[in-house]
Short mmCIF file of C-alpha atoms in Angstrom, two decimals:
data_model
loop_
_atom_site.label_atom_id
_atom_site.label_comp_id
_atom_site.label_asym_id
_atom_site.label_seq_id
_atom_site.Cartn_x
_atom_site.Cartn_y
_atom_site.Cartn_z
CA UNK A 1 39.25 -23.82 -10.11
CA UNK A 2 40.02 -25.40 -6.80
CA UNK A 3 43.41 -24.91 -5.17
CA UNK A 4 44.99 -26.86 -2.35
CA UNK A 5 44.19 -24.51 0.53
CA UNK A 6 45.51 -21.10 1.56
CA UNK A 7 48.96 -20.01 0.39
CA UNK A 8 51.77 -18.58 2.47
CA UNK A 9 51.76 -15.35 0.52
CA UNK A 10 52.32 -12.80 3.32
CA UNK A 11 55.89 -11.58 3.76
CA UNK A 12 57.47 -10.62 7.07
CA UNK A 13 57.11 -6.89 6.31
CA UNK A 14 53.41 -7.42 5.61
CA UNK A 15 52.87 -9.23 8.90
CA UNK A 16 54.82 -6.59 10.81
CA UNK A 17 52.78 -3.73 9.43
CA UNK A 18 49.46 -5.61 9.78
CA UNK A 19 50.33 -6.21 13.42
CA UNK A 20 51.23 -2.55 13.97
CA UNK A 21 48.37 -1.12 11.95
CA UNK A 22 45.84 -3.55 13.36
CA UNK A 23 45.64 -1.67 16.64
CA UNK A 24 45.08 1.71 14.90
CA UNK A 25 41.44 1.85 13.82
CA UNK A 26 39.67 4.91 12.38
CA UNK A 27 37.92 4.98 15.78
CA UNK A 28 41.05 6.42 17.38
CA UNK A 29 40.84 9.51 15.12
CA UNK A 30 37.11 9.84 14.98
CA UNK A 31 35.92 8.67 18.38
CA UNK A 32 38.48 10.07 20.77
CA UNK A 33 36.84 13.56 20.95
CA UNK A 34 33.73 12.22 22.73
CA UNK A 35 35.93 10.31 25.14
CA UNK A 36 37.92 13.46 26.02
CA UNK A 37 34.68 15.41 26.51
CA UNK A 38 33.34 12.71 28.84
CA UNK A 39 36.44 12.03 30.97
CA UNK A 40 38.73 15.03 30.41
CA UNK A 41 42.46 14.23 30.68
CA UNK A 42 41.38 11.14 32.66
CA UNK A 43 40.56 9.53 29.29
CA UNK A 44 44.23 8.47 29.40
CA UNK A 45 43.30 6.09 32.24
CA UNK A 46 40.42 4.74 30.16
CA UNK A 47 42.77 4.05 27.29
CA UNK A 48 45.35 2.55 29.63
CA UNK A 49 42.75 0.26 31.16
CA UNK A 50 41.40 -1.03 27.85
CA UNK A 51 44.97 -1.23 26.51
CA UNK A 52 45.98 -3.42 29.43
CA UNK A 53 42.95 -5.62 28.75
CA UNK A 54 43.89 -5.96 25.07
CA UNK A 55 47.53 -6.81 25.93
CA UNK A 56 46.40 -9.60 28.25
CA UNK A 57 43.86 -11.03 25.82
CA UNK A 58 46.38 -10.88 23.00
CA UNK A 59 48.92 -12.68 25.19
CA UNK A 60 46.42 -15.51 25.69
CA UNK A 61 45.57 -15.62 21.97
CA UNK A 62 49.31 -15.49 21.15
CA UNK A 63 49.92 -18.54 23.37
CA UNK A 64 47.27 -20.60 21.57
CA UNK A 65 48.07 -19.31 18.06
CA UNK A 66 51.83 -19.79 18.33
CA UNK A 67 51.19 -23.42 19.29
CA UNK A 68 48.57 -23.86 16.53
CA UNK A 69 48.54 -21.11 13.85
CA UNK A 70 45.30 -21.21 11.89
CA UNK A 71 43.19 -18.85 9.80
CA UNK A 72 40.32 -19.58 12.24
CA UNK A 73 42.37 -18.24 15.16
CA UNK A 74 40.31 -17.99 18.37
CA UNK A 75 37.27 -19.69 16.71
CA UNK A 76 39.31 -22.78 15.98
CA UNK A 77 40.85 -22.70 19.43
CA UNK A 78 37.38 -22.40 21.05
CA UNK A 79 36.17 -25.25 18.90
CA UNK A 80 38.79 -27.53 20.39
CA UNK A 81 38.93 -26.19 23.93
CA UNK A 82 35.31 -25.50 24.72
CA UNK A 83 33.33 -27.53 22.17
CA UNK A 84 32.11 -27.26 18.63
CA UNK A 85 29.19 -25.04 19.66
CA UNK A 86 31.69 -22.45 20.90
CA UNK A 87 33.81 -22.39 17.74
CA UNK A 88 30.71 -22.19 15.60
CA UNK A 89 29.09 -19.43 17.65
CA UNK A 90 32.07 -17.10 18.13
CA UNK A 91 33.19 -17.61 14.50
CA UNK A 92 29.83 -16.56 13.06
CA UNK A 93 29.43 -13.64 15.53
CA UNK A 94 32.88 -12.36 14.57
CA UNK A 95 32.06 -12.68 10.87
CA UNK A 96 28.80 -10.77 11.49
CA UNK A 97 30.73 -8.05 13.38
CA UNK A 98 33.13 -7.53 10.45
CA UNK A 99 30.53 -7.44 7.65
CA UNK A 100 28.70 -4.70 9.63
CA UNK A 101 32.05 -2.87 10.06
CA UNK A 102 32.45 -3.03 6.26
CA UNK A 103 29.25 -0.96 5.91
CA UNK A 104 30.18 1.51 8.65
CA UNK A 105 33.68 2.11 7.22
CA UNK A 106 32.52 2.23 3.54
CA UNK A 107 30.01 4.89 4.50
CA UNK A 108 32.61 6.90 6.53
CA UNK A 109 35.06 6.80 3.57
CA UNK A 110 32.35 7.75 1.10
CA UNK A 111 31.50 10.88 3.14
CA UNK A 112 35.17 12.08 2.96
CA UNK A 113 35.43 11.29 -0.77
CA UNK A 114 32.13 13.00 -1.55
CA UNK A 115 33.44 16.13 0.22
CA UNK A 116 36.40 16.13 -2.11
CA UNK A 117 34.53 15.13 -5.33
CA UNK A 118 30.83 15.93 -4.85
CA UNK A 119 30.03 15.00 -8.46
CA UNK A 120 29.98 11.30 -7.34
CA UNK A 121 27.15 10.63 -4.86
CA UNK A 122 27.97 9.12 -1.48
CA UNK A 123 26.51 5.68 -2.31
CA UNK A 124 28.64 5.69 -5.50
CA UNK A 125 31.84 6.21 -3.51
CA UNK A 126 30.84 3.45 -1.07
CA UNK A 127 30.31 1.17 -4.02
CA UNK A 128 33.67 2.10 -5.64
CA UNK A 129 35.61 1.63 -2.42
CA UNK A 130 34.06 -1.78 -1.75
CA UNK A 131 34.59 -3.02 -5.33
CA UNK A 132 38.28 -1.97 -5.43
CA UNK A 133 39.16 -3.59 -2.10
CA UNK A 134 37.17 -6.71 -3.03
CA UNK A 135 39.23 -6.95 -6.25
CA UNK A 136 42.52 -6.69 -4.26
CA UNK A 137 41.43 -9.46 -1.90
CA UNK A 138 40.39 -11.68 -4.78
CA UNK A 139 43.72 -11.41 -6.57
CA UNK A 140 45.90 -12.99 -3.84
CA UNK A 141 46.70 -12.77 -0.15
CA UNK A 142 49.92 -11.04 -1.24
CA UNK A 143 47.94 -8.18 -2.83
CA UNK A 144 45.90 -7.78 0.34
CA UNK A 145 49.23 -7.71 2.31
CA UNK A 146 50.71 -5.13 0.01
CA UNK A 147 47.74 -2.74 0.21
CA UNK A 148 47.63 -3.15 3.96
CA UNK A 149 51.37 -2.55 4.22
CA UNK A 150 50.96 0.88 2.68
CA UNK A 151 47.64 1.79 4.37
CA UNK A 152 49.06 0.83 7.77
CA UNK A 153 52.38 2.51 6.93
CA UNK A 154 50.66 5.91 6.26
CA UNK A 155 48.77 5.57 9.64
CA UNK A 156 51.94 4.74 11.48
CA UNK A 157 53.97 7.58 9.93
CA UNK A 158 51.15 10.03 10.49
CA UNK A 159 50.70 9.24 14.17
CA UNK A 160 54.54 9.18 14.66
CA UNK A 161 54.81 12.66 13.04
CA UNK A 162 51.84 13.93 15.09
CA UNK A 163 53.48 12.82 18.33
CA UNK A 164 56.86 14.35 17.45
CA UNK A 165 55.43 17.72 16.24
CA UNK A 166 53.00 17.86 19.19
CA UNK A 167 55.70 17.05 21.73
CA UNK A 168 58.01 19.79 20.35
CA UNK A 169 55.08 22.25 20.60
CA UNK A 170 54.18 21.21 24.16
CA UNK A 171 57.88 21.68 25.09
CA UNK A 172 57.83 25.09 23.38
CA UNK A 173 60.58 24.35 20.86
CA UNK A 174 58.52 23.99 17.67
CA UNK A 175 59.58 26.85 15.32
CA UNK A 176 56.77 28.93 13.92
CA UNK A 177 54.00 27.22 15.94
CA UNK A 178 51.23 29.17 17.72
CA UNK A 179 51.26 26.99 20.80
CA UNK A 180 49.99 29.48 23.42
CA UNK A 181 47.50 26.94 24.82
CA UNK A 182 49.97 23.97 24.81
CA UNK A 183 51.58 22.55 27.91
CA UNK A 184 51.41 19.57 30.26
CA UNK A 185 49.65 21.88 32.71
CA UNK A 186 46.54 21.26 30.61
CA UNK A 187 46.36 17.88 32.27
CA UNK A 188 45.42 19.42 35.63
CA UNK A 189 44.59 23.12 35.13
CA UNK A 190 40.99 22.92 33.93
CA UNK A 191 39.05 21.27 36.74
CA UNK A 192 41.76 18.76 37.55
CA UNK A 193 42.87 15.49 35.91
CA UNK A 194 39.40 13.96 36.55
CA UNK A 195 37.05 16.95 36.15
CA UNK A 196 33.98 14.73 36.10
CA UNK A 197 35.09 12.42 38.88
CA UNK A 198 36.53 8.88 38.90
CA UNK A 199 33.37 7.34 37.49
CA UNK A 200 34.06 9.08 34.16
CA UNK A 201 37.02 6.67 33.63
CA UNK A 202 34.60 3.73 33.28
CA UNK A 203 32.28 5.73 31.02
CA UNK A 204 35.33 6.54 28.94
CA UNK A 205 36.13 2.84 28.75
CA UNK A 206 32.78 2.21 27.04
CA UNK A 207 33.59 4.90 24.47
CA UNK A 208 37.13 3.74 23.60
CA UNK A 209 36.90 -0.08 23.97
CA UNK A 210 35.67 -0.60 20.40
CA UNK A 211 38.50 1.41 18.79
CA UNK A 212 40.84 -1.46 19.85
CA UNK A 213 39.05 -4.12 17.83
CA UNK A 214 41.35 -5.50 15.21
CA UNK A 215 44.34 -6.35 17.40
CA UNK A 216 43.68 -10.03 16.74
CA UNK A 217 43.91 -9.78 12.91
CA UNK A 218 47.65 -10.55 13.01
CA UNK A 219 46.97 -14.01 14.46
CA UNK A 220 44.56 -14.79 11.61
CA UNK A 221 47.00 -13.45 8.97
CA UNK A 222 49.89 -15.35 10.46
CA UNK A 223 48.36 -18.58 9.13
CA UNK A 224 49.25 -17.40 5.65
CA UNK A 225 52.88 -16.47 6.31
CA UNK A 226 55.96 -18.64 5.85
CA UNK A 227 56.74 -18.82 9.53
CA UNK A 228 53.44 -18.54 11.39
CA UNK A 229 54.83 -19.29 14.82
CA UNK A 230 57.47 -16.58 14.52
CA UNK A 231 54.92 -14.08 13.17
CA UNK A 232 52.51 -14.69 16.09
CA UNK A 233 55.27 -14.56 18.68
CA UNK A 234 56.60 -11.27 17.27
CA UNK A 235 53.14 -9.52 17.10
CA UNK A 236 52.23 -10.74 20.58
CA UNK A 237 55.43 -9.50 22.16
CA UNK A 238 55.20 -6.07 20.52
CA UNK A 239 51.54 -5.28 21.42
CA UNK A 240 52.55 -3.35 24.61
CA UNK A 241 54.68 -0.68 22.92
CA UNK A 242 52.25 -0.44 19.99
CA UNK A 243 49.35 0.44 22.23
CA UNK A 244 51.56 2.57 24.46
CA UNK A 245 52.87 4.68 21.62
CA UNK A 246 49.93 4.98 19.21
CA UNK A 247 47.08 5.22 21.65
CA UNK A 248 48.35 6.59 24.94
CA UNK A 249 51.15 8.65 23.30
CA UNK A 250 48.91 10.38 20.71
CA UNK A 251 46.03 11.02 23.15
CA UNK A 252 48.49 12.45 25.69
CA UNK A 253 49.68 14.90 23.08
CA UNK A 254 46.10 15.88 22.20
CA UNK A 255 45.13 16.76 25.81
CA UNK A 256 48.48 18.54 26.38
CA UNK A 257 48.13 20.70 23.26
CA UNK A 258 44.66 21.87 24.17
CA UNK A 259 42.51 22.18 27.29
CA UNK A 260 40.19 19.14 27.35
CA UNK A 261 37.11 21.39 27.38
CA UNK A 262 38.15 23.50 24.32
CA UNK A 263 35.01 23.62 22.11
CA UNK A 264 37.07 23.00 18.97
CA UNK A 265 37.77 19.37 20.12
CA UNK A 266 34.08 18.49 19.77
CA UNK A 267 33.53 20.71 16.70
CA UNK A 268 36.46 19.56 14.55
CA UNK A 269 37.55 16.31 16.16
CA UNK A 270 40.46 15.92 18.63
CA UNK A 271 43.34 15.47 16.19
CA UNK A 272 42.23 18.23 13.77
CA UNK A 273 41.66 20.61 16.69
CA UNK A 274 45.16 19.82 18.04
CA UNK A 275 46.82 20.49 14.66
CA UNK A 276 44.77 23.65 14.12
CA UNK A 277 45.88 25.00 17.49
CA UNK A 278 49.43 24.98 16.20
CA UNK A 279 48.48 27.02 13.14
CA UNK A 280 49.29 24.18 10.78
CA UNK A 281 47.71 24.99 7.41
CA UNK A 282 45.09 22.58 6.03
CA UNK A 283 45.02 20.55 9.24
CA UNK A 284 41.46 19.38 8.45
CA UNK A 285 42.36 18.11 4.97
CA UNK A 286 45.52 16.40 6.28
CA UNK A 287 43.53 14.64 8.98
CA UNK A 288 40.76 13.68 6.50
CA UNK A 289 43.35 11.98 4.30
CA UNK A 290 44.74 10.07 7.36
CA UNK A 291 41.19 9.08 8.47
CA UNK A 292 40.40 7.94 4.90
CA UNK A 293 43.53 5.78 4.92
CA UNK A 294 42.48 4.30 8.24
CA UNK A 295 39.00 3.63 6.89
CA UNK A 296 40.38 1.93 3.76
CA UNK A 297 42.77 -0.09 5.93
CA UNK A 298 39.91 -1.17 8.18
CA UNK A 299 37.78 -2.08 5.17
CA UNK A 300 40.65 -4.05 3.56
CA UNK A 301 41.39 -5.95 6.78
CA UNK A 302 37.74 -6.38 7.64
CA UNK A 303 37.01 -8.13 4.33
CA UNK A 304 40.16 -10.28 4.70
CA UNK A 305 39.28 -11.18 8.27
CA UNK A 306 35.61 -12.01 7.57
CA UNK A 307 36.53 -14.14 4.59
CA UNK A 308 39.21 -16.10 6.48
CA UNK A 309 36.81 -16.75 9.35
CA UNK A 310 34.19 -17.98 6.82
CA UNK A 311 36.92 -20.13 5.20
CA UNK A 312 37.81 -21.66 8.53
CA UNK A 313 34.14 -22.33 9.41
CA UNK A 314 33.77 -24.02 6.05
CA UNK A 315 36.84 -26.19 6.68
CA UNK A 316 35.33 -27.34 9.98
CA UNK A 317 31.93 -28.12 8.51
CA UNK A 318 30.26 -25.15 10.18
CA UNK A 319 29.64 -23.18 6.98
CA UNK A 320 28.83 -24.06 3.36
CA UNK A 321 31.60 -26.26 1.87
CA UNK A 322 32.10 -23.75 -0.90
CA UNK A 323 33.60 -21.31 1.63
CA UNK A 324 36.51 -23.77 2.18
CA UNK A 325 37.42 -23.97 -1.52
CA UNK A 326 40.34 -21.83 -2.79
CA UNK A 327 41.46 -20.75 -6.26
CA UNK A 328 44.78 -21.79 -7.71
CA UNK A 329 46.27 -18.68 -6.05
CA UNK A 330 45.07 -19.78 -2.62
CA UNK A 331 42.15 -17.33 -2.43
CA UNK A 332 38.83 -18.42 -0.79
CA UNK A 333 36.74 -16.74 -3.46
CA UNK A 334 33.28 -17.88 -2.24
CA UNK A 335 34.10 -16.77 1.34
CA UNK A 336 35.17 -13.33 0.07
CA UNK A 337 32.21 -12.85 -2.21
CA UNK A 338 29.70 -13.95 0.48
CA UNK A 339 31.26 -11.53 3.01
CA UNK A 340 31.25 -8.58 0.63
CA UNK A 341 27.66 -9.30 -0.48
CA UNK A 342 26.49 -9.08 3.13
CA UNK A 343 28.62 -5.87 3.43
CA UNK A 344 26.81 -4.41 0.41
CA UNK A 345 23.43 -5.35 1.91
CA UNK A 346 24.40 -3.59 5.12
CA UNK A 347 25.48 -0.48 3.15
CA UNK A 348 22.04 -0.51 1.44
CA UNK A 349 20.32 -0.68 4.81
CA UNK A 350 22.46 2.25 6.00
CA UNK A 351 21.17 4.44 3.17
CA UNK A 352 17.58 3.09 3.08
CA UNK A 353 16.83 2.36 6.73
CA UNK A 354 19.53 4.07 8.81
CA UNK A 355 17.45 4.48 11.96
CA UNK A 356 15.90 1.06 12.08
CA UNK A 357 17.51 -1.96 10.34
CA UNK A 358 21.05 -0.58 10.18
CA UNK A 359 20.90 0.80 13.74
CA UNK A 360 19.82 -2.69 14.87
CA UNK A 361 22.81 -4.25 12.94
CA UNK A 362 25.30 -1.85 14.51
CA UNK A 363 23.91 -2.25 18.05
CA UNK A 364 23.56 -6.04 17.82
CA UNK A 365 27.18 -6.45 16.73
CA UNK A 366 28.56 -3.82 19.13
CA UNK A 367 29.44 -6.04 22.05
CA UNK A 368 30.89 -8.89 19.92
CA UNK A 369 34.44 -7.61 20.56
CA UNK A 370 33.99 -8.21 24.30
CA UNK A 371 32.37 -11.63 23.67
CA UNK A 372 35.38 -12.64 21.56
CA UNK A 373 37.76 -11.57 24.27
CA UNK A 374 35.82 -13.44 26.92
CA UNK A 375 35.85 -16.64 24.77
CA UNK A 376 39.60 -16.27 24.27
CA UNK A 377 40.02 -16.23 28.10
CA UNK A 378 38.02 -19.39 28.68
CA UNK A 379 39.61 -21.14 25.67
CA UNK A 380 43.13 -20.39 26.97
CA UNK A 381 42.30 -21.85 30.41
CA UNK A 382 41.53 -25.17 28.76
CA UNK A 383 44.06 -25.07 25.85
CA UNK A 384 47.03 -24.55 28.16
CA UNK A 385 46.33 -28.00 29.67
CA UNK A 386 45.85 -29.58 26.19
CA UNK A 387 49.08 -28.08 24.83
CA UNK A 388 51.05 -29.10 27.93
CA UNK A 389 49.76 -32.68 27.62
CA UNK A 390 50.29 -33.07 23.86
CA UNK A 391 53.14 -30.84 22.77
CA UNK A 392 54.72 -28.72 25.63
CA UNK A 393 57.54 -27.63 23.33
CA UNK A 394 54.95 -25.55 21.40
CA UNK A 395 54.42 -23.25 24.38
CA UNK A 396 56.78 -20.60 23.00
CA UNK A 397 54.49 -17.77 24.16
CA UNK A 398 53.08 -18.09 27.68
CA UNK A 399 50.30 -16.19 29.40
CA UNK A 400 51.65 -14.44 32.51
CA UNK A 401 50.60 -15.65 35.94
CA UNK A 402 48.41 -18.43 34.54
CA UNK A 403 45.60 -19.10 35.49
CA UNK A 404 45.11 -16.16 37.93
CA UNK A 405 45.61 -13.33 35.42
CA UNK A 406 43.36 -15.11 32.89
CA UNK A 407 40.54 -15.27 35.43
CA UNK A 408 41.14 -11.63 36.43
CA UNK A 409 40.93 -10.57 32.76
CA UNK A 410 37.68 -12.53 32.26
CA UNK A 411 36.30 -10.87 35.37
CA UNK A 412 37.21 -7.40 34.08
CA UNK A 413 35.47 -8.06 30.76
CA UNK A 414 32.33 -9.27 32.56
CA UNK A 415 32.48 -6.14 34.68
CA UNK A 416 32.68 -3.86 31.58
CA UNK A 417 29.70 -5.69 30.06
CA UNK A 418 27.82 -5.27 33.32
CA UNK A 419 28.71 -1.53 33.51
CA UNK A 420 27.45 -1.08 29.92
CA UNK A 421 24.02 -2.11 31.18
CA UNK A 422 23.91 0.99 33.34
CA UNK A 423 24.33 3.23 30.29
CA UNK A 424 20.77 4.02 29.09
CA UNK A 425 21.28 7.22 27.11
CA UNK A 426 20.49 7.36 23.42
CA UNK A 427 19.52 4.86 20.74
CA UNK A 428 22.98 3.26 20.85
CA UNK A 429 23.29 3.14 24.59
CA UNK A 430 25.51 0.56 26.29
CA UNK A 431 22.42 -1.31 27.56
CA UNK A 432 20.86 -1.50 24.08
CA UNK A 433 24.20 -2.71 22.59
CA UNK A 434 24.70 -5.43 25.17
CA UNK A 435 21.07 -6.70 25.16
CA UNK A 436 20.83 -6.84 21.39
CA UNK A 437 24.26 -8.39 21.08
CA UNK A 438 23.26 -11.01 23.69
CA UNK A 439 20.03 -11.69 21.73
CA UNK A 440 21.97 -12.35 18.55
CA UNK A 441 24.52 -14.40 20.44
CA UNK A 442 21.77 -16.51 22.02
CA UNK A 443 20.26 -17.19 18.58
CA UNK A 444 23.65 -18.22 17.14
CA UNK A 445 24.43 -20.49 20.14
CA UNK A 446 21.00 -22.10 19.87
CA UNK A 447 21.62 -22.79 16.15
CA UNK A 448 25.04 -24.26 17.06
CA UNK A 449 23.61 -26.56 19.72
CA UNK A 450 20.75 -27.82 17.48
CA UNK A 451 23.19 -28.32 14.60
CA UNK A 452 25.53 -30.35 16.83
CA UNK A 453 22.63 -32.57 18.01
CA UNK A 454 21.29 -33.05 14.44
CA UNK A 455 24.67 -33.84 12.86
CA UNK A 456 25.74 -35.96 15.91
CA UNK A 457 29.36 -34.76 15.94
CA UNK A 458 31.71 -33.57 13.28
CA UNK A 459 32.18 -34.95 9.83
CA UNK A 460 35.31 -36.73 8.70
CA UNK A 461 36.40 -33.73 6.67
CA UNK A 462 35.88 -31.42 9.63
CA UNK A 463 37.92 -33.73 11.86
CA UNK A 464 40.81 -33.56 9.40
CA UNK A 465 40.63 -29.79 9.32
CA UNK A 466 40.22 -29.44 13.06
CA UNK A 467 43.84 -29.25 14.20
CA UNK A 468 44.83 -26.54 11.69
CA UNK A 469 43.83 -25.08 8.33
CA UNK A 470 46.16 -26.23 5.60
CA UNK A 471 48.52 -23.60 4.25
CA UNK A 472 50.70 -24.36 1.32
CA UNK A 473 53.86 -22.48 0.49
CA UNK A 474 53.98 -21.20 -3.03
#
């Protein structure tokens, strides 16, 4: 059955929690320990630097999305501002990134679940998790929003509680806690604030930058809310405190509760080690539950995001037309099924060829986050002029210090990509990630250019869909 486009099925509370939870990936809980080991307490500066970058990029995206809310978000904006090749390329690269993330997160969740119920093999848990979340996405956008509301809610409450409990322990007023090692003196006592020198800040940036991916999901989801402009404006304006509290706040507590070089941080993970240091019973199980919730949230949002990008590409004639068809409940079924099928294939590669095919998939999608942010910068430089010329009243969110801060942000992203090329350690080194991601990007851009020359411009249907994806209320 074919519907009449996406439905405005997301409520304000859904959008608020998607916006808050979108910046808290499982990478914060899982990946922060290697960052702390690399940069010591100075990892706070790495998080602050990347956080600032995300705030600036989200401000640019917010400006464009508030003026033209669409499920294609930055891909649709790039299509209009830079050319069809740009919208096609960044849309498909972003879709590729998220279907690989589906496999990574499904495997991470399956490991935790297998630890609890070993009778079901790991691949079985991965299959169950993927099937359940596919089903919720296929029901309606409202069911996706409801699941994400609770997943994100658990993450938010958990981090909030961690910060409060940890702060009380650091201040020495938490009753019954064994907080002998805790204190803000941990920030400077063990080799100084930057024990490995200032260069470690940039190395830390490479380790933490990917845990911020997902901040842009709120601008895609806003297209299916009753008041997209308000939703985009609200999520854009609140990004600063969200990153400040959830990332900087929780990492500050971790490095204040324990010396940065405490072996337990690497052995158990930073958050588990921090809770264990207070003598909190079952800290590992509590943290595993929170990480599982984050994994499920990431899976849920990843499938939603990939399918909506595929839907938008279909609307613009850059993907099979079937992707642009919706059910009577406003669900792009073909786009969801295609995304999850590629996710399943990637999961299979993870179990069958983990050190070859799957490693290639992970590395070749690794730098896509930075490519997306760079495209957002260049799109905003052009779109500001278009919006000012056509509908200046739609500029309800404005990028600060335009165009200077936009150029500075683009320069910083290019610098980070360049610095990644100097990292040559391991199979997933920064250099490998950037070079393989550039290779895949070059192939996609080449396809886009050839396609544009062959088709000789966009079709009539694509032209109709160009300005915005239709969203019906009901």
